[in-house]
Amino acid sequence: MDFDTIVIGGGPAGMTAALYLLRAGKSVLLLEHEAIGGQISESPRLENFPSIKRISGSSFADALFDQITDLGVKFEFESAQSIEKIEGGFRVNTDYNPHTAKTIVIATGCKHRHLGIEREEELTGHGISYCAVCDGAFYKGKDVVLIGDANTAIQYAIQLSDGCSHVYVCTLFDKFFADNILVENMKKIENISYRHNLSTISFVGGEELTGVIFEDTKTKERIQYDCAAAFIAIGQVPDNEKFASWVDMDRGFIKTDESMKTKTDGIYAVGDCRVKNMRQVITATSDGAIAAIAIANYLNSL
């Protein structure tokens, strides 16, 4: 085997798994095909990680990568395409090379589902956000828009109402798809209003967002909400299909036990790519640490 462990994905979960494995004296190959840090690298501010008052997402990711580099991680900028079982472990085939290891950590994360309209990418971090937990505090005392209709969206709306002046909840369909108790709790909050059947047309503003324009899908009326931020909560998209033969999944997310082990001995999954209730940097790093300890014990037993 080339390595004790191959970690597929260079976000906080994957890098933390690598960190703990390296400190346990194991050899680790880290594969990443986009950007070190994953989603957090795109966040301009990270303020809810213990002991760090404020740091940019990219700085946080760079510091973690430097830490594992100093410990001797092997890094390749490659995209994992498939996993094969071989004697003594696994082969990971990438878009460039095959690599072998005794164990695998899948840490591919997931991406927030985007609306796909003009200026969405440009204004992300400048008024457009996909995480109220991460960014809601920056808009205290201001009006915000929440786009979405399921549990996460309603939870975000309730959370935002604690600090924001007003929360406008806008849904594409004619009803909510969240748990009824959440919807009823939201409806009791005075500074939350909602409207159904709204299709997002465009974002307003210069360097920072100042409003969102919608179209009523029934009346075709155009409606503009002036706001300091638009929180988009229309789901997340995992990328786990290439590993489907090795893991069980629920709506595309990988099922694991409490040690992050999948149904296949030697294959673990950590971070946003797995089934879990909360997807935050702190829970991703926790997953990585838990998996690494389990893997070290597993490797020591071979």
Short mmCIF file of C-alpha atoms in Angstrom, two decimals:
data_model
loop_
_atom_site.label_atom_id
_atom_site.label_comp_id
_atom_site.label_asym_id
_atom_site.label_seq_id
_atom_site.Cartn_x
_atom_site.Cartn_y
_atom_site.Cartn_z
CA MET A 1 0.00 0.00 0.00
CA ASP A 2 1.15 3.53 -0.80
CA PHE A 3 -0.49 5.03 2.31
CA ASP A 4 -2.28 4.12 5.50
CA THR A 5 -5.16 6.43 4.57
CA ILE A 6 -6.36 8.38 1.57
CA VAL A 7 -8.57 11.35 2.45
CA ILE A 8 -10.85 12.42 -0.41
CA GLY A 9 -11.64 16.08 0.13
CA GLY A 10 -9.68 19.00 1.54
CA GLY A 11 -12.27 20.75 3.67
CA PRO A 12 -12.14 21.13 7.47
CA ALA A 13 -13.40 17.57 8.03
CA GLY A 14 -10.88 15.94 5.71
CA MET A 15 -7.95 18.03 6.90
CA THR A 16 -8.80 17.39 10.56
CA ALA A 17 -8.90 13.65 9.86
CA ALA A 18 -5.49 13.98 8.23
CA LEU A 19 -4.20 16.01 11.19
CA TYR A 20 -5.14 13.40 13.78
CA LEU A 21 -3.92 10.51 11.66
CA LEU A 22 -0.56 12.16 11.04
CA ARG A 23 -0.17 12.83 14.75
CA ALA A 24 -0.87 9.14 15.31
CA GLY A 25 2.06 8.30 13.05
CA LYS A 26 0.04 7.26 9.99
CA SER A 27 0.83 8.13 6.39
CA VAL A 28 -1.86 10.18 4.65
CA LEU A 29 -2.60 11.26 1.08
CA LEU A 30 -5.03 14.17 0.77
CA LEU A 31 -6.88 14.57 -2.53
CA GLU A 32 -8.64 17.82 -3.44
CA HIS A 33 -9.79 18.95 -6.87
CA GLU A 34 -11.14 22.45 -6.30
CA ALA A 35 -9.91 24.60 -3.41
CA ILE A 36 -8.44 23.79 -0.03
CA GLY A 37 -11.05 24.49 2.63
CA GLY A 38 -14.18 23.66 0.66
CA GLN A 39 -17.19 25.89 1.32
CA ILE A 40 -15.58 27.69 4.25
CA SER A 41 -12.85 29.07 2.01
CA GLU A 42 -15.53 31.20 0.31
CA SER A 43 -16.73 32.76 3.57
CA PRO A 44 -15.34 36.25 4.25
CA ARG A 45 -15.79 35.86 8.01
CA LEU A 46 -15.73 32.94 10.43
CA GLU A 47 -16.70 34.06 13.93
CA ASN A 48 -18.26 31.01 15.60
CA PHE A 49 -15.25 28.71 15.91
CA PRO A 50 -14.10 28.31 19.54
CA SER A 51 -11.07 30.44 20.55
CA ILE A 52 -11.00 32.37 17.26
CA LYS A 53 -12.81 35.71 17.49
CA ARG A 54 -12.69 36.47 13.80
CA ILE A 55 -10.93 35.00 10.78
CA SER A 56 -11.66 34.71 7.08
CA GLY A 57 -12.64 31.28 5.87
CA SER A 58 -9.68 31.15 3.50
CA SER A 59 -7.24 32.06 6.29
CA PHE A 60 -8.70 29.34 8.50
CA ALA A 61 -8.35 26.78 5.72
CA ASP A 62 -4.81 27.90 4.88
CA ALA A 63 -3.73 27.62 8.52
CA LEU A 64 -5.13 24.10 8.79
CA PHE A 65 -3.45 23.09 5.54
CA ASP A 66 -0.12 24.51 6.75
CA GLN A 67 -0.52 22.51 9.95
CA ILE A 68 -0.94 19.18 8.17
CA THR A 69 1.75 20.05 5.63
CA ASP A 70 4.22 20.56 8.47
CA LEU A 71 3.27 17.11 9.75
CA GLY A 72 4.05 15.50 6.41
CA VAL A 73 0.76 15.05 4.57
CA LYS A 74 1.10 14.13 0.89
CA PHE A 75 -1.17 16.32 -1.21
CA GLU A 76 -2.37 15.87 -4.79
CA PHE A 77 -4.62 18.24 -6.71
CA GLU A 78 -6.72 15.47 -8.23
CA SER A 79 -10.36 14.42 -8.42
CA ALA A 80 -11.27 10.96 -7.14
CA GLN A 81 -13.30 9.07 -9.73
CA SER A 82 -13.79 5.64 -8.18
CA ILE A 83 -12.76 3.25 -5.41
CA GLU A 84 -11.72 -0.36 -5.97
CA LYS A 85 -11.15 -3.09 -3.39
CA ILE A 86 -7.72 -4.70 -3.67
CA GLU A 87 -5.76 -7.07 -1.49
CA GLY A 88 -4.83 -5.28 1.72
CA GLY A 89 -6.94 -2.21 1.10
CA PHE A 90 -8.27 0.01 -1.66
CA ARG A 91 -7.28 1.73 -4.89
CA VAL A 92 -8.56 5.24 -5.54
CA ASN A 93 -8.60 6.13 -9.22
CA THR A 94 -8.37 9.85 -9.93
CA ASP A 95 -8.47 11.88 -13.10
CA TYR A 96 -4.66 11.58 -13.19
CA ASN A 97 -3.34 8.64 -11.18
CA PRO A 98 -4.29 5.58 -9.11
CA HIS A 99 -3.35 5.60 -5.41
CA THR A 100 -3.58 2.79 -2.88
CA ALA A 101 -4.23 2.79 0.88
CA LYS A 102 -5.38 0.53 3.67
CA THR A 103 -8.28 2.87 4.53
CA ILE A 104 -10.33 5.63 2.92
CA VAL A 105 -11.94 8.78 4.31
CA ILE A 106 -14.65 10.31 2.14
CA ALA A 107 -14.83 14.02 2.92
CA THR A 108 -16.30 15.41 -0.28
CA GLY A 109 -18.64 17.82 1.50
CA CYS A 110 -21.61 19.26 -0.31
CA LYS A 111 -22.54 22.51 -1.92
CA HIS A 112 -25.41 24.84 -1.18
CA ARG A 113 -27.97 24.67 -3.94
CA HIS A 114 -27.90 27.97 -5.83
CA LEU A 115 -30.70 29.77 -7.59
CA GLY A 116 -28.58 30.17 -10.70
CA ILE A 117 -29.52 33.74 -11.49
CA GLU A 118 -27.40 36.71 -12.54
CA ARG A 119 -25.04 38.23 -9.94
CA GLU A 120 -25.65 35.48 -7.40
CA GLU A 121 -22.01 34.41 -7.35
CA GLU A 122 -20.76 38.00 -7.49
CA LEU A 123 -22.77 39.07 -4.42
CA THR A 124 -22.09 35.97 -2.35
CA GLY A 125 -20.40 37.28 0.78
CA HIS A 126 -21.65 40.77 -0.05
CA GLY A 127 -25.25 40.38 1.06
CA ILE A 128 -26.02 36.93 -0.30
CA SER A 129 -25.50 34.09 2.14
CA TYR A 130 -26.41 30.42 2.36
CA CYS A 131 -25.95 30.11 6.13
CA ALA A 132 -27.87 32.13 8.72
CA VAL A 133 -25.93 30.45 11.52
CA CYS A 134 -22.69 31.73 10.01
CA ASP A 135 -23.72 35.19 8.83
CA GLY A 136 -26.97 36.20 10.50
CA ALA A 137 -25.28 38.23 13.25
CA PHE A 138 -23.77 40.58 10.66
CA TYR A 139 -27.25 41.93 9.82
CA LYS A 140 -28.52 42.78 13.29
CA GLY A 141 -31.13 45.53 13.16
CA LYS A 142 -31.54 45.25 9.38
CA ASP A 143 -34.20 43.87 7.05
CA VAL A 144 -33.35 40.57 5.37
CA VAL A 145 -34.93 38.20 2.87
CA LEU A 146 -35.08 34.44 3.38
CA ILE A 147 -35.63 32.33 0.25
CA GLY A 148 -36.78 28.78 0.93
CA ASP A 149 -39.66 26.70 2.24
CA ALA A 150 -38.34 23.63 4.13
CA ASN A 151 -37.07 23.00 7.67
CA THR A 152 -33.70 24.71 7.30
CA ALA A 153 -35.30 27.80 5.77
CA ILE A 154 -37.88 28.15 8.55
CA GLN A 155 -35.26 27.53 11.23
CA TYR A 156 -33.11 30.25 9.64
CA ALA A 157 -36.06 32.66 9.56
CA ILE A 158 -36.77 32.11 13.26
CA GLN A 159 -33.11 32.55 14.14
CA LEU A 160 -32.76 35.71 12.04
CA SER A 161 -35.85 37.24 13.67
CA ASP A 162 -33.96 37.44 16.98
CA GLY A 163 -31.60 40.10 15.68
CA CYS A 164 -32.89 41.41 12.36
CA SER A 165 -35.45 44.17 12.09
CA HIS A 166 -37.66 42.20 9.72
CA VAL A 167 -37.45 38.88 7.91
CA TYR A 168 -39.27 38.44 4.60
CA VAL A 169 -39.76 34.72 3.88
CA CYS A 170 -40.31 34.04 0.18
CA THR A 171 -41.26 30.61 -1.19
CA LEU A 172 -41.49 29.42 -4.78
CA PHE A 173 -44.49 27.16 -4.20
CA ASP A 174 -47.86 27.77 -2.58
CA LYS A 175 -47.04 26.15 0.77
CA PHE A 176 -44.30 25.33 3.24
CA PHE A 177 -42.61 21.94 3.24
CA ALA A 178 -41.26 22.28 6.78
CA ASP A 179 -42.52 20.52 9.89
CA ASN A 180 -45.84 22.02 10.93
CA ILE A 181 -44.62 22.94 14.42
CA LEU A 182 -41.80 25.01 12.92
CA VAL A 183 -44.15 26.81 10.57
CA GLU A 184 -46.62 27.56 13.36
CA ASN A 185 -43.86 28.90 15.58
CA MET A 186 -42.62 31.12 12.76
CA LYS A 187 -46.09 32.52 12.12
CA LYS A 188 -46.29 33.71 15.74
CA ILE A 189 -43.23 35.95 15.37
CA GLU A 190 -44.23 39.53 14.66
CA ASN A 191 -41.18 40.59 12.65
CA ILE A 192 -41.48 37.72 10.17
CA SER A 193 -43.76 37.96 7.17
CA TYR A 194 -44.09 35.49 4.33
CA ARG A 195 -45.42 35.25 0.81
CA HIS A 196 -45.82 32.21 -1.42
CA ASN A 197 -45.54 31.75 -5.20
CA LEU A 198 -42.52 34.01 -5.63
CA SER A 199 -39.87 33.29 -8.24
CA THR A 200 -36.58 35.10 -7.70
CA ILE A 201 -35.85 37.30 -10.72
CA SER A 202 -32.81 39.41 -9.85
CA PHE A 203 -30.64 40.92 -7.15
CA VAL A 204 -30.36 44.69 -6.69
CA GLY A 205 -27.29 46.62 -5.57
CA GLY A 206 -23.78 47.72 -6.44
CA GLU A 207 -20.92 46.13 -4.54
CA GLU A 208 -23.36 45.16 -1.77
CA LEU A 209 -26.87 43.75 -2.02
CA THR A 210 -29.69 46.25 -1.44
CA GLY A 211 -32.74 44.31 -2.58
CA VAL A 212 -34.30 41.31 -4.29
CA ILE A 213 -36.87 41.35 -7.10
CA PHE A 214 -39.44 38.55 -7.32
CA GLU A 215 -42.23 37.67 -9.71
CA ASP A 216 -45.52 36.25 -8.45
CA THR A 217 -45.88 33.01 -10.40
CA LYS A 218 -49.69 33.36 -10.53
CA THR A 219 -50.31 37.07 -11.06
CA LYS A 220 -46.95 37.86 -12.78
CA GLU A 221 -46.68 40.92 -10.51
CA ARG A 222 -43.11 42.11 -9.85
CA ILE A 223 -42.27 42.67 -6.18
CA GLN A 224 -39.10 44.17 -4.70
CA TYR A 225 -38.00 43.72 -1.12
CA ASP A 226 -35.32 46.16 0.00
CA CYS A 227 -32.91 44.36 2.28
CA ALA A 228 -29.35 44.20 3.53
CA ALA A 229 -29.07 40.45 2.94
CA ALA A 230 -30.71 37.54 1.19
CA PHE A 231 -30.35 34.14 2.80
CA ILE A 232 -30.85 31.31 0.32
CA ALA A 233 -31.91 28.00 1.88
CA ILE A 234 -33.12 25.75 -0.92
CA GLY A 235 -31.11 22.65 -0.08
CA GLN A 236 -27.64 21.21 -0.39
CA VAL A 237 -26.13 19.03 -3.08
CA PRO A 238 -23.77 16.15 -2.15
CA ASP A 239 -21.46 14.47 -4.65
CA ASN A 240 -21.33 10.87 -3.50
CA GLU A 241 -22.72 8.84 -6.40
CA LYS A 242 -19.27 7.61 -7.42
CA PHE A 243 -19.01 5.85 -4.04
CA ALA A 244 -22.51 4.34 -4.09
CA SER A 245 -21.36 0.72 -4.28
CA TRP A 246 -19.38 1.07 -1.05
CA VAL A 247 -21.74 3.06 1.18
CA ASP A 248 -25.40 3.35 2.08
CA MET A 249 -26.98 6.71 1.37
CA ASP A 250 -30.03 8.76 2.28
CA ARG A 251 -30.95 11.36 -0.35
CA GLY A 252 -27.37 11.32 -1.55
CA PHE A 253 -25.77 11.71 1.89
CA ILE A 254 -23.63 8.88 3.27
CA LYS A 255 -24.81 6.91 6.29
CA THR A 256 -22.24 6.25 9.03
CA ASP A 257 -22.16 5.01 12.59
CA GLU A 258 -20.92 7.16 15.49
CA SER A 259 -17.29 6.37 14.62
CA MET A 260 -17.91 7.67 11.05
CA LYS A 261 -17.61 4.14 9.64
CA THR A 262 -19.66 3.27 6.56
CA LYS A 263 -21.04 -0.17 5.73
CA THR A 264 -17.63 -1.12 4.28
CA ASP A 265 -14.78 -1.97 6.65
CA GLY A 266 -11.98 0.51 6.09
CA ILE A 267 -14.12 3.24 4.51
CA TYR A 268 -15.24 6.23 6.61
CA ALA A 269 -17.17 9.40 5.79
CA VAL A 270 -16.90 12.77 7.55
CA GLY A 271 -18.29 16.27 7.33
CA ASP A 272 -21.11 17.62 5.21
CA CYS A 273 -21.19 14.64 2.85
CA ARG A 274 -22.66 12.37 5.51
CA VAL A 275 -26.13 12.19 7.06
CA LYS A 276 -26.20 14.62 9.99
CA ASN A 277 -28.37 17.29 11.60
CA MET A 278 -25.94 20.20 11.67
CA ARG A 279 -23.43 21.18 8.99
CA GLN A 280 -20.94 23.63 10.48
CA VAL A 281 -17.15 23.91 10.57
CA ILE A 282 -17.12 22.81 14.21
CA THR A 283 -19.09 19.62 13.49
CA ALA A 284 -16.95 18.89 10.43
CA THR A 285 -13.74 19.06 12.44
CA SER A 286 -15.35 16.90 15.12
CA ASP A 287 -16.22 14.25 12.52
CA GLY A 288 -12.64 14.27 11.25
CA ALA A 289 -11.16 13.76 14.69
CA ILE A 290 -13.59 10.96 15.57
CA ALA A 291 -12.93 9.14 12.30
CA ALA A 292 -9.17 9.47 12.64
CA ILE A 293 -9.12 7.88 16.09
CA ALA A 294 -11.33 5.02 14.83
CA ILE A 295 -9.09 4.54 11.79
CA ALA A 296 -5.89 4.55 13.85
CA ASN A 297 -7.37 1.85 16.08
CA TYR A 298 -8.48 -0.12 13.03
CA LEU A 299 -5.02 0.12 11.41
CA ASN A 300 -3.34 -0.91 14.65
CA SER A 301 -5.51 -4.03 14.75
CA LEU A 302 -4.54 -5.23 11.26
#
